Amino acid sequence: MTSDERVERISEYVFADPPVSGYSAALFLHETLDPPVELEHEGVWPRAATESAMTLVARLRAAGFRTALIISGDRHGPDANAEHNPALFDVVIRDRAGDEASATMLLKAAEELEVLPREVVVITASADTAGAARSAGFGLVVGVRGRASRQHLEDAGAMVVVGDLAELDLGVSRSGPWVLGYDGFDPMHEGHREVLTALGNGYLGFRSAHPERRDDGVHYPGTYVAGVFNRTRVDVEGHQVDEEHMVNLPSWLPFDVQFGDSPWWSEQQARHADEQRRLDLRRGVLTRLVSLKDRSGDLDIVQRTFASMEDPHLVAMETTLTPRGWSGRVRVRAGVDAAIRNANTGTPVTTHLTPPDFTVVDDVLVCEVDTTQSGTRIALAIRTEVDGADDVLARQRHVGTSSATEEFDLLVTDGTPIRMVKIAALVTSQDPAIASARDGAMAVLRRHTENFDTLLERHQAAWQRLWQLFEVRLHGQPDAQLMLNLHLFHLLQAISPHTSRVDAGVPARGLNGEGYRGHIFWDEMFVLPVLGQRLPEITRGLLDYRWYRLDAAREAARADGGVGAQFPWQSGSDGREETPQQLYNERSRRWMPDNSLRQRHVGLAIAFEAWQYFQETGDLPWLATRGADLMVEVGRYFASRATWDPADERFHIDGVMGPDEYHDGYPEAPGEGLRDNAYTNVLTAWLFARLAGAREHLDGHYWDDVADRLQITTEDLQRWEQLRRDLSVPFHEDGIISQFAGYDRLAEFDWAGYRHRYGNIGRLDLILESEGDATNRYKLSKQADVLMLLYLLGADGLREQLAEMGYHLTRDDLRRTLQYYSGRTSHGSTLSRVVHASVWAAFDPAHSWDLFREALVADLDDTQGGTTRHGVHLGAMAGTADIVVRSFAGLTLNGGDLSFSPSLPEHLTGVSFTIQHRGHCLAVTVTHTQLVVRAAPTTAVPVGVRMGAIRHELAGDSTVTAPSPTVTERKAER
């Protein structure tokens, strides 16, 4: 379904009630409709803000809201004529006394709307107005970031803050730090809600699509298993493209109800009343409450759903039906839908499954399908049970060509609940220790004969064990805590201990959408630090995904004219390069080259994480048998790409792209790659230094085996040592690190003009191509590039690494580099603000906090232009948790020691988290005054804990307490 078809389908849905209960009117302040041009800076998009505001006004009025506009001061522009357009606003008030609306004016607007203040949503970009609305008792105060920062608006009284009104979901409910909820039904945001309330356990995941609905352009049932891919040939705008996709599997969710004179629930176009959706993050349970209306009375429905964290193959849904004001018959349909396609991202729509085989064994409905090319067998076994009905009048099965259902005819009594329980088992032929997928699924159901409540209790206990390790506490910030908990929840749903049982990597968009076709990128760079510090065995399994594909990477290196291992930018089932070579630009309706595969730095990310895993665990046998393989072969590849220039007596690497993604070549040679990308060259030198360290750790029989198996020669070692010292790093004349050689000669970009013209400029590559221009011409970045070096190595680590290469930088040089690129980055990737927030912490904690808050809402507010409905951005979600540990607490690994250099923002009173390090389980608390590290009882060898220059030795069942640097000391360091 195309985006235009989706919009048309959404428009067919109507609100039976307002999109959120409790509010009946909306009050807009003038600046949300026509932001002044002089307010343009990062995140303020005048044109987009106006369009989004007017769209929201129209949608609210269609939902039955009354609307008002307050125009303060002497305003001209789109809002100045609003009073002559009653189709937009019921009430328009002019206040020429000042530029900010007072509480008196707000209350006057509510009075003229004939509603109470608590029924009104106030939407403003002014912190003063937000404060006035909050103090006057208005029901919901929405701040639009731009004139004031997110934190400023929240401090003033805004309850919700968005960057653009297109992000505003009035139905969102935040009930404390552990519950995310949505009230009402909003077709515009339904895909977004399905993803954020999706469920999973690291083996499988599914979107929280309404069980009574099929894929219709608004709802999208999606079920995915880690590592299940299929290749197909598709037509994209007339081009035949070979693609591999993570496969959308048969849906186990279908559940439908009919009572009285009403049609089946699924056939009702008018929406039901009082819908609520609540996701309990601590317990991993989604609860949905709905009340269906009929002339004979109401039918209350409560559904509780979970993906078992105790048994990865098990999912369950309990539906409780309670008649209100009537007794009689209820018909229920429950079953499986195998008419499933991959259609989440629009075109092309692909079918990856063979026609299903349905069988019934001992009241268990079994659906079996195969993937069309990869030949993976999928078996879904479902058991449906009824409890509490006065009588089951009939039970029939209906098997069609693509779906199968069981239909129950039940007799119910007014006020007496009945329970319908669906328990499903999903197994594939890729799973270990099974005779067949069908036998495996049936075995799962045979093992779990317990009732729903017992299964739920075991599932919740498994989540509790995970949270004991993964909870990261932000002291004094309950709203931010909810967002961070949501991020960690989705991380663990996509990757958990169960992931280690299958051959799977880190899916960039999790297991709840088809963005990027389910491929694996470099996101493990942001994900593995969070996992490795808590459950390193998961990290080991994910690194095994790369190790198993080492031969494919070696083959790719040979095909590229090199040696060693060249890992793909996009990876799927077998390790071949999955990056498309062309990209269709919907703005220009032209194809444009996609040279992303030149991002060879993905191999450096893999080598970096291999070394980090060893630092966390001290696992010498793994380093000798797998870690060294990854590091050596990646190093060999970059050594083969480096050429010596006697003119400057430096090695150079040509033909690559950095993480930026906006520059695939020079203006005169697009697509041919760049010379001396600083990130690539510095991290390559770092890798050769780590290989020297690995050799020291493995000295003796381990290294003898590695050298013999990988055929490492004396000449190899000598060349690596040269590259470690003599790789070239480009600089501007003023000492700022150049993103690549020649970057300083590019043209400056008109940031303000393009923000005003286009609004969201995250994808400048597409915008400029549609104008006949190219990003290669300008000093701009989609996301952090040079700054990734600060992110990975830290300020001191980067200075040390550059010094080893013969470049001596001051801390001020790094600060100026940070400032330079911060002003030239569009943040077109959710990862970008993660990196910027992290590196700014050591220089300006207040600014870091602002960026951190923006990173936290990337998926919650869907700030990337509606892309969250294609899956969460897993790297960014994990990265926010890593910021707390890496940057706010300042934790780094120094050999076997843990070093702390805190940079807590003032908005936090402290942070707490748990890590596992070399056999120790450590509870860490960092405040503005002290560091406390408590070790659980263990027989592991004591580890070192450093705060500044002081080292403490920490043994099991003991505590280290150290004073934090004073504010004066921290400012002096910065």
PDB file of N, CA and C in Angstrom, residues 1-12 188 216-218 237 345-347 584 586-587 589 869-870:
ATOM      1  N   MET A   1       0.840  -1.190   0.000  1.00  0.00           N
ATOM      2  CA  MET A   1       0.000   0.000   0.000  1.00  0.00           C
ATOM      3  C   MET A   1       0.875   1.239   0.000  1.00  0.00           C
ATOM      4  N   THR A   2       0.645   2.152  -0.965  1.00  0.00           N
ATOM      5  CA  THR A   2       1.438   3.371  -1.037  1.00  0.00           C
ATOM      6  C   THR A   2       1.045   4.318   0.082  1.00  0.00           C
ATOM      7  N   SER A   3       1.888   5.341   0.303  1.00  0.00           N
ATOM      8  CA  SER A   3       1.580   6.311   1.346  1.00  0.00           C
ATOM      9  C   SER A   3       0.283   7.047   1.045  1.00  0.00           C
ATOM     10  N   ASP A   4       0.010   7.332  -0.253  1.00  0.00           N
ATOM     11  CA  ASP A   4      -1.239   8.005  -0.618  1.00  0.00           C
ATOM     12  C   ASP A   4      -2.438   7.113  -0.329  1.00  0.00           C
ATOM     13  N   GLU A   5      -2.306   5.819  -0.630  1.00  0.00           N
ATOM     14  CA  GLU A   5      -3.400   4.891  -0.341  1.00  0.00           C
ATOM     15  C   GLU A   5      -3.630   4.761   1.153  1.00  0.00           C
ATOM     16  N   ARG A   6      -2.539   4.803   1.921  1.00  0.00           N
ATOM     17  CA  ARG A   6      -2.680   4.720   3.370  1.00  0.00           C
ATOM     18  C   ARG A   6      -3.438   5.927   3.916  1.00  0.00           C
ATOM     19  N   VAL A   7      -3.099   7.125   3.441  1.00  0.00           N
ATOM     20  CA  VAL A   7      -3.802   8.334   3.884  1.00  0.00           C
ATOM     21  C   VAL A   7      -5.274   8.252   3.534  1.00  0.00           C
ATOM     22  N   GLU A   8      -5.566   7.759   2.307  1.00  0.00           N
ATOM     23  CA  GLU A   8      -6.962   7.624   1.898  1.00  0.00           C
ATOM     24  C   GLU A   8      -7.694   6.632   2.795  1.00  0.00           C
ATOM     25  N   ARG A   9      -7.012   5.543   3.151  1.00  0.00           N
ATOM     26  CA  ARG A   9      -7.647   4.538   4.026  1.00  0.00           C
ATOM     27  C   ARG A   9      -7.876   5.120   5.410  1.00  0.00           C
ATOM     28  N   ILE A  10      -6.930   5.867   5.922  1.00  0.00           N
ATOM     29  CA  ILE A  10      -7.087   6.482   7.234  1.00  0.00           C
ATOM     30  C   ILE A  10      -8.296   7.403   7.252  1.00  0.00           C
ATOM     31  N   SER A  11      -8.498   8.145   6.159  1.00  0.00           N
ATOM     32  CA  SER A  11      -9.601   9.106   6.120  1.00  0.00           C
ATOM     33  C   SER A  11     -10.961   8.423   6.156  1.00  0.00           C
ATOM     34  N   GLU A  12     -11.009   7.107   5.847  1.00  0.00           N
ATOM     35  CA  GLU A  12     -12.277   6.395   5.893  1.00  0.00           C
ATOM     36  C   GLU A  12     -12.730   6.132   7.328  1.00  0.00           C
ATOM     37  N   MET A 188      -4.545   8.007  12.537  1.00  0.00           N
ATOM     38  CA  MET A 188      -3.304   8.622  12.080  1.00  0.00           C
ATOM     39  C   MET A 188      -2.097   8.079  12.835  1.00  0.00           C
ATOM     40  N   ASP A 216      -5.218  -3.340   6.791  1.00  0.00           N
ATOM     41  CA  ASP A 216      -6.165  -2.533   6.031  1.00  0.00           C
ATOM     42  C   ASP A 216      -5.656  -1.121   5.774  1.00  0.00           C
ATOM     43  N   GLY A 217      -4.348  -0.909   5.945  1.00  0.00           N
ATOM     44  CA  GLY A 217      -3.794   0.416   5.745  1.00  0.00           C
ATOM     45  C   GLY A 217      -3.720   1.241   7.007  1.00  0.00           C
ATOM     46  N   VAL A 218      -4.463   0.837   8.021  1.00  0.00           N
ATOM     47  CA  VAL A 218      -4.393   1.483   9.335  1.00  0.00           C
ATOM     48  C   VAL A 218      -3.812   0.503  10.346  1.00  0.00           C
ATOM     49  N   GLU A 237       9.032   0.714  -9.003  1.00  0.00           N
ATOM     50  CA  GLU A 237       8.959   1.784 -10.002  1.00  0.00           C
ATOM     51  C   GLU A 237       9.593   1.364 -11.332  1.00  0.00           C
ATOM     52  N   THR A 345       6.120  -1.270   4.941  1.00  0.00           N
ATOM     53  CA  THR A 345       6.813  -0.059   4.501  1.00  0.00           C
ATOM     54  C   THR A 345       6.250   0.488   3.196  1.00  0.00           C
ATOM     55  N   GLY A 346       5.058   0.014   2.794  1.00  0.00           N
ATOM     56  CA  GLY A 346       4.475   0.486   1.548  1.00  0.00           C
ATOM     57  C   GLY A 346       4.917  -0.385   0.396  1.00  0.00           C
ATOM     58  N   THR A 347       5.336   0.235  -0.680  1.00  0.00           N
ATOM     59  CA  THR A 347       5.775  -0.540  -1.846  1.00  0.00           C
ATOM     60  C   THR A 347       7.252  -0.869  -1.713  1.00  0.00           C
ATOM     61  N   TYR A 584      15.056   5.020  -4.728  1.00  0.00           N
ATOM     62  CA  TYR A 584      14.030   5.781  -5.430  1.00  0.00           C
ATOM     63  C   TYR A 584      13.641   6.988  -4.590  1.00  0.00           C
ATOM     64  N   GLU A 586      11.116   9.707  -3.903  1.00  0.00           N
ATOM     65  CA  GLU A 586       9.719  10.034  -4.165  1.00  0.00           C
ATOM     66  C   GLU A 586       9.521  11.531  -4.417  1.00  0.00           C
ATOM     67  N   ARG A 587      10.453  12.346  -3.918  1.00  0.00           N
ATOM     68  CA  ARG A 587      10.321  13.791  -4.158  1.00  0.00           C
ATOM     69  C   ARG A 587      10.503  14.117  -5.636  1.00  0.00           C
ATOM     70  N   ARG A 589      10.827  11.644  -8.021  1.00  0.00           N
ATOM     71  CA  ARG A 589      10.380  10.497  -8.818  1.00  0.00           C
ATOM     72  C   ARG A 589      11.481  10.039  -9.781  1.00  0.00           C
ATOM     73  N   ARG A 869       6.393   3.575  12.739  1.00  0.00           N
ATOM     74  CA  ARG A 869       5.445   2.502  12.419  1.00  0.00           C
ATOM     75  C   ARG A 869       6.105   1.375  11.633  1.00  0.00           C
ATOM     76  N   HIS A 870       7.334   1.600  11.156  1.00  0.00           N
ATOM     77  CA  HIS A 870       8.095   0.543  10.470  1.00  0.00           C
ATOM     78  C   HIS A 870       9.016  -0.197  11.430  1.00  0.00           C
TER      79      HIS A 870
END
